[in-house]
Short mmCIF file of C-alpha atoms and ligand atoms in Angstrom, two decimals:
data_model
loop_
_atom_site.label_atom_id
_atom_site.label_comp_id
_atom_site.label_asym_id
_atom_site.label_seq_id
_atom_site.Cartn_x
_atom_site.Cartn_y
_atom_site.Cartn_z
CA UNK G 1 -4.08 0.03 -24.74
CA UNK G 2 -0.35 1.33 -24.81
CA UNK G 3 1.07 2.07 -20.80
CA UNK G 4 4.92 2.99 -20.10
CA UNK G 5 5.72 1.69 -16.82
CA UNK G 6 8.78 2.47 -14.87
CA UNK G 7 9.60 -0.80 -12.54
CA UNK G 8 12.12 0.26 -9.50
CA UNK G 9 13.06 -3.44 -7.97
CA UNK G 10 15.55 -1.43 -5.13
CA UNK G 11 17.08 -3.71 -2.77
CA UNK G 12 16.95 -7.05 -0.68
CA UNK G 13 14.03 -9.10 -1.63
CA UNK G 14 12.70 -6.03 -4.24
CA UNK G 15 14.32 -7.56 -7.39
CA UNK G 16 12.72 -10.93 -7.21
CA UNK G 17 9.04 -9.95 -6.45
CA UNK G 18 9.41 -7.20 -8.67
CA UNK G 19 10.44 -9.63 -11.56
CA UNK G 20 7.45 -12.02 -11.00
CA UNK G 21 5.18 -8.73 -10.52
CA UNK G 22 6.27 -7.57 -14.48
CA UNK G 23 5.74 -11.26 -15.48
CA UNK G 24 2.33 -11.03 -14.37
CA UNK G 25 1.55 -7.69 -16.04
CA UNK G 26 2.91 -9.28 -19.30
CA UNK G 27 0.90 -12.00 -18.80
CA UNK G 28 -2.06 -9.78 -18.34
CA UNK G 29 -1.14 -7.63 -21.55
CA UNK G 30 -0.39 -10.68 -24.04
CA UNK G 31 -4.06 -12.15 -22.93
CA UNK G 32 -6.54 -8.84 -23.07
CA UNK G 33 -4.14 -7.61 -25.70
CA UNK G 34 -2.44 -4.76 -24.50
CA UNK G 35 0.92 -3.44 -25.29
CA UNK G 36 2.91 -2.45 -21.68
CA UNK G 37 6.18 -0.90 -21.57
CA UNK G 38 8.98 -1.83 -19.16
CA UNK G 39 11.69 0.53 -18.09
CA UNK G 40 13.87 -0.18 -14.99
CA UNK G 41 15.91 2.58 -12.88
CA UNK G 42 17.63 2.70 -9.90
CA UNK G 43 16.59 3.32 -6.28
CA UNK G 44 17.73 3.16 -2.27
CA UNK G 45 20.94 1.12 -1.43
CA UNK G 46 21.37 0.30 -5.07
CA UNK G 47 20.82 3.79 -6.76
CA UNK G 48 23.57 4.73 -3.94
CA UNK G 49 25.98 2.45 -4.54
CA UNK G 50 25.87 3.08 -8.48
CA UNK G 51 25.44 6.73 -8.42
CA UNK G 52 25.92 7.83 -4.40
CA UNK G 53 22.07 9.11 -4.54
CA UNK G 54 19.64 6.95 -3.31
CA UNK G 55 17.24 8.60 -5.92
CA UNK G 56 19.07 10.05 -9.01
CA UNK G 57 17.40 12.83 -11.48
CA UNK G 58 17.42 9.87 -14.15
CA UNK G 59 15.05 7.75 -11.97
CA UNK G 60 12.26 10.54 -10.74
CA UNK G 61 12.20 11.89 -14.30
CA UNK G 62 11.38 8.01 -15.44
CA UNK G 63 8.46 7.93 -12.99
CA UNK G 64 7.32 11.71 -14.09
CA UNK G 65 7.58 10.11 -17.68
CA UNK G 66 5.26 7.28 -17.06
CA UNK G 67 1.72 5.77 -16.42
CA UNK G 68 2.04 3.92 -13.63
CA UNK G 69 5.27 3.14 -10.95
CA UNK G 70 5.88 -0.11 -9.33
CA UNK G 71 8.44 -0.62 -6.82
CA UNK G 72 9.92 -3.55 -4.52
CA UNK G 73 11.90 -2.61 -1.61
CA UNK G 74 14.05 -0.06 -0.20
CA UNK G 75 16.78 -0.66 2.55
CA UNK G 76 19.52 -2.96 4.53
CA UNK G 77 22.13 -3.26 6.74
CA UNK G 78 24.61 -1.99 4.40
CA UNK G 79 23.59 1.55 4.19
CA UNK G 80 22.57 1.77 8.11
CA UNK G 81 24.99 3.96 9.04
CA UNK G 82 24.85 6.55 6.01
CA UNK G 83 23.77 9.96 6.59
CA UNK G 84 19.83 10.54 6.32
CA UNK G 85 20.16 11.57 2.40
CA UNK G 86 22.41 8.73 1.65
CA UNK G 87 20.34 6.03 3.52
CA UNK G 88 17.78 4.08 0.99
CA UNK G 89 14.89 5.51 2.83
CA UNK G 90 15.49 8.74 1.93
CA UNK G 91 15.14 7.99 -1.74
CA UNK G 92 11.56 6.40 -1.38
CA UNK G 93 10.17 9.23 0.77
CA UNK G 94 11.82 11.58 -1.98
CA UNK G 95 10.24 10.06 -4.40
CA UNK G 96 6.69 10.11 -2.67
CA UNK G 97 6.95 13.58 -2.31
CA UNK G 98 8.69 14.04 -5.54
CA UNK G 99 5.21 12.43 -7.39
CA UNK G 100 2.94 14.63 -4.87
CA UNK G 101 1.57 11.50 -3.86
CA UNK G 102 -0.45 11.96 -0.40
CA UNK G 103 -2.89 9.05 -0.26
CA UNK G 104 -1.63 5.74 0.31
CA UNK G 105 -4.32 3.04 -0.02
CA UNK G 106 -3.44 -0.38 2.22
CA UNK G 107 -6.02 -2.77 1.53
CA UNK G 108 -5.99 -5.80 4.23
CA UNK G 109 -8.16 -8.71 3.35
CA UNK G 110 -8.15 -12.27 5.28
CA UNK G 111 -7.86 -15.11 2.52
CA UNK G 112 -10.39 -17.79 3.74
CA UNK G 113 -7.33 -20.16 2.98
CA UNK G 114 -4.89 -18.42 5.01
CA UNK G 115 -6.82 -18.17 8.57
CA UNK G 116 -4.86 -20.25 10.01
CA UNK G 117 -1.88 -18.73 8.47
CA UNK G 118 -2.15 -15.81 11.47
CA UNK G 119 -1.34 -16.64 15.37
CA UNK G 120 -4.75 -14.80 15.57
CA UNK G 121 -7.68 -17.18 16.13
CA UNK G 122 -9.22 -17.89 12.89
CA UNK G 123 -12.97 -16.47 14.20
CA UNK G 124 -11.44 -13.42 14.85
CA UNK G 125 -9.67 -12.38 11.80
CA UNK G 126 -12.51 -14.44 9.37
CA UNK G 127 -13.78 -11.79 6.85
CA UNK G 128 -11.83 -8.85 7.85
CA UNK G 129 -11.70 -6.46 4.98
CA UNK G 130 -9.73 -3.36 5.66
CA UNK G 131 -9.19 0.05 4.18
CA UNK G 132 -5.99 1.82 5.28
CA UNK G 133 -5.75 5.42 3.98
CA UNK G 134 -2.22 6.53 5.39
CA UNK G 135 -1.90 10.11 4.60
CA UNK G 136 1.99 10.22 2.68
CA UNK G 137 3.37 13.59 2.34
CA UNK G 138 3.49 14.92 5.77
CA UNK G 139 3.45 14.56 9.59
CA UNK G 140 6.69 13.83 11.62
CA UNK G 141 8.30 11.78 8.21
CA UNK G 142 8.49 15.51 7.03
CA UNK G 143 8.54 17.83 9.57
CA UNK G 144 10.72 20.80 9.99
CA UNK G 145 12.71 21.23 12.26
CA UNK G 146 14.59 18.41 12.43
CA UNK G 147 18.26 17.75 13.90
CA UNK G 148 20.21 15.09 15.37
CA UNK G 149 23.16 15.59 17.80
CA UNK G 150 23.88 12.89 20.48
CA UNK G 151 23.30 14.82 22.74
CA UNK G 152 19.62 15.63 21.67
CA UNK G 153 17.57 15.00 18.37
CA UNK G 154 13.99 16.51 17.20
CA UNK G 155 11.70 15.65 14.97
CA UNK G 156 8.05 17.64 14.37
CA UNK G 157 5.11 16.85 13.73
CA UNK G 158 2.98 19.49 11.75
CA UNK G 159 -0.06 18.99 9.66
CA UNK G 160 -1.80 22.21 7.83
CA UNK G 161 -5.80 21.93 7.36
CA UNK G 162 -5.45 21.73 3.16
CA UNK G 163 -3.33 18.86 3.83
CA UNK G 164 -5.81 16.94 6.07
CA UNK G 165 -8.95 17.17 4.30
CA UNK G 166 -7.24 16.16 0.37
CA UNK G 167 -6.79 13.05 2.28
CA UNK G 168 -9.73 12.63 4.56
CA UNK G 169 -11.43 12.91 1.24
CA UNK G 170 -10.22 10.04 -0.25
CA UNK G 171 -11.13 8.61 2.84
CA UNK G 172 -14.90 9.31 2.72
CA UNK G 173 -15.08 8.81 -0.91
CA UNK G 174 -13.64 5.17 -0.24
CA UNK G 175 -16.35 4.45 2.84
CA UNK G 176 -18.88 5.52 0.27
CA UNK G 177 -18.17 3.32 -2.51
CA UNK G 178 -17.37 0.12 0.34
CA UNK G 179 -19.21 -0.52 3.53
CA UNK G 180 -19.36 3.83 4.48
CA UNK G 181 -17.96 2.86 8.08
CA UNK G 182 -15.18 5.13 8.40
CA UNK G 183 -12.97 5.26 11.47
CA UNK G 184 -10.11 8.09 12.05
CA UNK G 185 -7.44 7.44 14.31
CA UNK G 186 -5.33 9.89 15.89
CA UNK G 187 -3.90 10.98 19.64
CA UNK G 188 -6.06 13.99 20.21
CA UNK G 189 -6.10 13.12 23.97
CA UNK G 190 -2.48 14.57 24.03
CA UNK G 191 -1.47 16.20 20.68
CA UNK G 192 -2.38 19.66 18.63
CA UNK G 193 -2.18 18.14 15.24
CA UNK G 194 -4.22 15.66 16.12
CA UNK G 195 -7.17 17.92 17.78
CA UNK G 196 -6.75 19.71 14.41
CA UNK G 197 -7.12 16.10 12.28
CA UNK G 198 -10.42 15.36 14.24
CA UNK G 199 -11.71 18.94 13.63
CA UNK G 200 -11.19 18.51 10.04
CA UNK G 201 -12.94 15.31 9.88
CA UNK G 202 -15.78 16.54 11.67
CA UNK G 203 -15.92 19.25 9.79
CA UNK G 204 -16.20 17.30 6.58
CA UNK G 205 -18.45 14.68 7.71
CA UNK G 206 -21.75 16.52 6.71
CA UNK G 207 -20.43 16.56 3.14
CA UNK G 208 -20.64 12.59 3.58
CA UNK G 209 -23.96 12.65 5.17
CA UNK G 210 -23.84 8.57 4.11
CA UNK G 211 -21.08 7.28 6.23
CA UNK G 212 -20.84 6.74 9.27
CA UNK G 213 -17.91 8.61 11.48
CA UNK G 214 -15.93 7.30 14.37
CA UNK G 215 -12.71 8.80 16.20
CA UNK G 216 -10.14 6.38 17.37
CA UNK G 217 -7.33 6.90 19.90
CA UNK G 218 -4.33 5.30 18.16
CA UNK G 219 -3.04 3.10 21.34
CA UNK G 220 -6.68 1.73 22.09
CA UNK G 221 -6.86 1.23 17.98
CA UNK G 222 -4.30 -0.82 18.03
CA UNK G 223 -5.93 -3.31 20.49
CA UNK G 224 -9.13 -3.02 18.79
CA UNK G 225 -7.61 -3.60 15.43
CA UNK G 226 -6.25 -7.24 15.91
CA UNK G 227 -9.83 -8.10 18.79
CA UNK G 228 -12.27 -7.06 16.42
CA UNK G 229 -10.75 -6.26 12.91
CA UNK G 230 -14.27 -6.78 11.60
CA UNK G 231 -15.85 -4.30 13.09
CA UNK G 232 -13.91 -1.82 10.98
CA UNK G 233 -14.00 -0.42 7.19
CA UNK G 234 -12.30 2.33 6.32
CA UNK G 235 -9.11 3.72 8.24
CA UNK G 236 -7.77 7.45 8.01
CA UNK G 237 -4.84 7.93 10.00
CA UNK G 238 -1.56 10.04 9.94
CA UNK G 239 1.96 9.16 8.07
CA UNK G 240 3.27 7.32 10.87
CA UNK G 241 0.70 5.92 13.03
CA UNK G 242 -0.48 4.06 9.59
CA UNK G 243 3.14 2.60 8.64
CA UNK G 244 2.71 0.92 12.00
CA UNK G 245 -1.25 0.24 12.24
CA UNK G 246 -0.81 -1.33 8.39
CA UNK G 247 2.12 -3.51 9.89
CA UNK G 248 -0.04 -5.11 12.75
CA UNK G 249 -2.92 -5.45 10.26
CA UNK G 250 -0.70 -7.69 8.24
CA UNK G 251 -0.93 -10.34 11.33
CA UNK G 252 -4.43 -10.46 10.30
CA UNK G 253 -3.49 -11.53 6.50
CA UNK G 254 -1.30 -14.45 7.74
CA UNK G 255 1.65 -12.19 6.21
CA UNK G 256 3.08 -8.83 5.70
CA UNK G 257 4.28 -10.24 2.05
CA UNK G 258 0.45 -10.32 1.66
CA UNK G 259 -0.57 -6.76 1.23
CA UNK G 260 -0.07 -4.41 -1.66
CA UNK G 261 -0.82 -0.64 -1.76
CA UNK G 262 -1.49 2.18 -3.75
CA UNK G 263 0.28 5.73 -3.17
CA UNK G 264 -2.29 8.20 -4.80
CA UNK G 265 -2.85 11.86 -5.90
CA UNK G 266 -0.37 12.99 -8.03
CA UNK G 267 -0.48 12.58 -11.89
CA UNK G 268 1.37 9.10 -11.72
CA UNK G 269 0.44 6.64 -8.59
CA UNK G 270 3.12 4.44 -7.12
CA UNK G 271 2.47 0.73 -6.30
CA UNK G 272 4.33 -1.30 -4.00
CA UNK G 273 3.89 -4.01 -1.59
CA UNK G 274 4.41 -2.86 2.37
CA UNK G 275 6.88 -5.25 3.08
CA UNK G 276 10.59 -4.36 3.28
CA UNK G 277 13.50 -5.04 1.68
CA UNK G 278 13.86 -8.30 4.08
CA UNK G 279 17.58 -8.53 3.42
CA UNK G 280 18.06 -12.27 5.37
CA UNK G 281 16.42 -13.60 2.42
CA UNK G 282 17.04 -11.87 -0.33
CA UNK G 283 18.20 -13.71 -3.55
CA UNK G 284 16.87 -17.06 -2.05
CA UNK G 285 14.13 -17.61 -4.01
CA UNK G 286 11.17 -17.85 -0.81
CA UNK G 287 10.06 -14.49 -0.58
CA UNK G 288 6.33 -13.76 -0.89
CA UNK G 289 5.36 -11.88 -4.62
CA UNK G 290 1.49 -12.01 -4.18
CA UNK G 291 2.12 -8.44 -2.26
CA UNK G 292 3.97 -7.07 -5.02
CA UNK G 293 1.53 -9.05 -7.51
CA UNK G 294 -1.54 -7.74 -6.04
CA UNK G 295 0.59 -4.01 -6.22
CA UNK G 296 0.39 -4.50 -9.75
CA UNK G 297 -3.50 -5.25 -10.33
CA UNK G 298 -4.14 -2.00 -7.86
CA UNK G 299 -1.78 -0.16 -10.82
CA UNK G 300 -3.98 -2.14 -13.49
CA UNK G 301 -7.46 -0.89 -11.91
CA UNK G 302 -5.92 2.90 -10.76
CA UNK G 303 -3.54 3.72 -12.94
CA UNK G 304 -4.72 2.47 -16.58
CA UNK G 305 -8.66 1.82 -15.29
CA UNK G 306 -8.19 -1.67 -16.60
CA UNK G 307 -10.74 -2.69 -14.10
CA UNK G 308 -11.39 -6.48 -15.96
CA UNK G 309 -7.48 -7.05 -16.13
CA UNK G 310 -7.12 -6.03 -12.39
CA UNK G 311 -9.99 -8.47 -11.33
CA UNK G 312 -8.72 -10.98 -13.67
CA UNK G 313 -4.98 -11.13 -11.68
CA UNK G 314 -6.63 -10.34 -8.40
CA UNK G 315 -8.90 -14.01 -9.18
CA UNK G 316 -5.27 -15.55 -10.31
CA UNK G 317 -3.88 -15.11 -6.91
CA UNK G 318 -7.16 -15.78 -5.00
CA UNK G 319 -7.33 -19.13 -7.17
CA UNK G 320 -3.69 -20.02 -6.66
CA UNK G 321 -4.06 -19.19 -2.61
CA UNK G 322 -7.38 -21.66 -2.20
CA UNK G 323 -6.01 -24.55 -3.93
CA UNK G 324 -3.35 -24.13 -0.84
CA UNK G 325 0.03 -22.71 -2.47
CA UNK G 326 2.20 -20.46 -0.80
CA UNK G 327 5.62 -19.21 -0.20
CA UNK G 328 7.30 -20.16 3.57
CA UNK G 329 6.18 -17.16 5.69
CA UNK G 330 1.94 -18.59 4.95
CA UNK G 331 2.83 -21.83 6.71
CA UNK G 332 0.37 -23.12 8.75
CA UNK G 333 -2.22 -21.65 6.32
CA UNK G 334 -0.50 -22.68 3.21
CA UNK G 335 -0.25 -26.54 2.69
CA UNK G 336 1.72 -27.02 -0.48
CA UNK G 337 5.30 -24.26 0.14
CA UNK G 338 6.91 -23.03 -3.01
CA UNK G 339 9.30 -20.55 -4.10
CA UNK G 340 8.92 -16.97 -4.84
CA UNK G 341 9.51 -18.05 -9.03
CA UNK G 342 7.11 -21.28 -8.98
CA UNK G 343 4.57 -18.93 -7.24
CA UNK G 344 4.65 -16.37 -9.46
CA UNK G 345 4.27 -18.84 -12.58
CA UNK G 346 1.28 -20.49 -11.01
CA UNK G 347 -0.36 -17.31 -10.88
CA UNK G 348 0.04 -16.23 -14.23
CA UNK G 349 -1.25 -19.36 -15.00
CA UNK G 350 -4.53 -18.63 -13.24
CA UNK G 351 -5.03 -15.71 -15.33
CA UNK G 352 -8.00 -15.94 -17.29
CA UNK G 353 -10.96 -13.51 -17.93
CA UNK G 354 -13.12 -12.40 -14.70
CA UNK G 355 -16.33 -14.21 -13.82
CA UNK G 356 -18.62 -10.82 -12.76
CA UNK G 357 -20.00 -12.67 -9.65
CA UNK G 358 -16.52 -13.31 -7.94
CA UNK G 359 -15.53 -11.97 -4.52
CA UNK G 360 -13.97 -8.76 -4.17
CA UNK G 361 -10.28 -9.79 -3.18
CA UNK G 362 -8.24 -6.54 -2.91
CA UNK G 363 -9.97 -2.89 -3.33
CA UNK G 364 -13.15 -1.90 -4.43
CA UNK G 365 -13.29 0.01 -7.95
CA UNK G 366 -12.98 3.81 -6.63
CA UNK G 367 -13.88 6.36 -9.07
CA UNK G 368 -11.67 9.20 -7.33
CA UNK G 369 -8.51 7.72 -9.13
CA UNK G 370 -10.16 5.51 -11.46
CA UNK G 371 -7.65 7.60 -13.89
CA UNK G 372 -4.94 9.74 -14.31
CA UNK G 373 -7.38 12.01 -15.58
CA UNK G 374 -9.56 11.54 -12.86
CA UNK G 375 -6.60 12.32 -10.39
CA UNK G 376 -6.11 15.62 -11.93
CA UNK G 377 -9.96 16.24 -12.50
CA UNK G 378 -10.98 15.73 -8.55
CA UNK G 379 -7.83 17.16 -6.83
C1 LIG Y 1 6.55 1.55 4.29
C2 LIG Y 1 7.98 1.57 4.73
C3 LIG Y 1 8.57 2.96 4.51
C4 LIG Y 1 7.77 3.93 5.37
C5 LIG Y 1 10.07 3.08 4.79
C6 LIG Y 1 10.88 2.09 4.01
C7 LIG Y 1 10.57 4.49 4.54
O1 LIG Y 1 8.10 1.15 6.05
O2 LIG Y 1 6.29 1.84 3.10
O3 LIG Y 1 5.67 1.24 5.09
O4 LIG Y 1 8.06 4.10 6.56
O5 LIG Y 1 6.85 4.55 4.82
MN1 LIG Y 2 6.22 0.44 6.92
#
């Protein structure tokens, strides 16, 4: 097949994992025989200091333009003391909005090679396999009114029904097609838009008859989350209570330069790892790729349905992992440490054709946005 695929590396560390991402999907294309596209833009601290827009027209009408969207990082210490719509941030959350993109899939799996990779004890993160649905498009990242003064600064936090149940959909439909354990978190103890989010959960859970519903406080979440991360499946939470939930889940991985995502429901789906920009070591050749790698077989299997291809990379990285490479930040998991470049190459080496029977590494196939068309159909 033919894809167009607009590749945003942004700042810090983005450029480098980026590069060895787009090697991979090369790699990918050259052995099932595809033909992907390539086209780079600008975003966050770069876009602004090239253009003074940390998202110009150019770039969002790129992504509009295209299949699929993979990104790196946004974000440093040289743009902290813009103004909000000149700070890097402000581009990425633009363009998340910009792409109507409200479901953001965080997969967190423990590699079997990697348990001792987390200060966790290895029988308590052993065969975690997470689901993180963060919804994207809303909550207090969005919320009007906002102002800052300094003498006083507000930010608000409102959710609307429509926009809780498009993405406590994808939530259900996900526990269906995994282990149908689906847990919601949110501070209803304390806040309206929460007692709303739990109402709208409820009141979709008899459409789901097959899994199984359980509401979560956020604070006592995050304690169960790194005790018993096995006891949990599926996770539906708010904007920002799942940028920080998917953060501590990455001390179950070994490391945040682990875990890819998937930003969903819009006609073009964004794919990025949910690390940062990490500017103390950019351009130093030891950041992690396999996030940003495993980014790109999430675009292969929900953006182009290339389900083999996605399983086929997916198997690259899980092979690579076992035989005990890694980059720096996997040490004490890892034995052999490489760079970010001689990582990348051994995965692509890896790459061969699936074997059916092989573990599930990242997601699980899910039908919802198995396509564009499928986007569009469902939504
Ligand atoms: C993430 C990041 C972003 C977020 C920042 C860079 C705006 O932390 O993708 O998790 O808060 O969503
Ligand atoms: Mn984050």
């Amino acid at each position: 097949m033919k894809a167009r695929i607009t590749v945003l590396p942004g700042d810090g560390v983005g450029p480098e994992v980026t590069s060895e991402a787009v090697a991979c999907l090369a790699s990918v294309a050259e052995r099932f025989g595809h033909q992907f596209t390539f086209q780079e833009a600008l975003i966050g601290g770069a876009a602004v200091d090239a253009t003074g827009d940390p998202l110009p027209e150019a770039t969002l009408d790129l992504c509009r333009s295209a299949d699929a969207v993979l990104l790196g990082a946004v974000g440093g210490p040289a743009w902290d003391g813009h103004a909000r719509d000149q700070r890097p941030e402000s581009g990425l959350l633009r363009l998340r909005k910009g792409l109507g993109l409200f479901a953001n899939l965080r997969p967190v799996t423990v590699h079997p090679a990697l348990e001792d990779a987390s200060p966790l004890k290895a029988e308590v993160v052993r065969g975690t396999d997470l689901m993180f649905v963060r919804e994207l498009s809303g909550g207090l990242y969005f919320g009007e009114p906002r102002s800052y003064s300094d003498q006083a600064a507000v930010n608000t936090l409102p959710y609307t029904r429509a926009e809780i149940e498009r993405v406590a959909r994808v939530a259900f439909e996900l526990a269906g097609s995994r282990r149908r354990n689906l847990v919601s978190v949110d501070k209803a103890n304390v806040l309206e838009t929460s007692r709303l989010w739990r109402q709208v959960v409820n009141d979709l859970a008899p459409s789901y008859p097959e899994v199984k519903v359980q509401h979560h406080y956020v604070d006592s979440f995050a304690m169960a989350l790194i005790t018993r991360p096995r006891d949990f499946d599926v996770v539906l939470t708010e904007n920002l209570f799942g940028d920080i939930l998917s953060d501590e889940a990455a001390v179950l991985a070994g490391s945040l330069g682990m875990l890819p995502s998937a930003s969903l429901g819009g006609s073009v789906g964004l794919y990025e790892p949910i690390h940062g920009s990490a500017p103390d070591i950019a351009g130093q050749d030891v950041a992690n790729p396999i996030g940003t790698i495993l980014s790109a077989a999430m675009l292969l299997r929900h953006a182009l349905n290339l389900k083999d291809e996605a399983l086929a990379l997916e198997q690259a990285v899980h092979r690579v992992v076992k035989a005990g490479h890694g980059t720096g930040d996997l040490r004490g998991g890892a034995k052999y440490i490489h760079g970010t470049r001689f990582m990348g190459a051994r995965i692509r080496e890896a790459i061969r054709p699936p074997r059916a029977t092989a573990p599930r590494l990242v997601d699980s196939a899910y039908s919802f946005c198995g396509s564009p068309e499928g986007h569009r159909s469902q939504l």
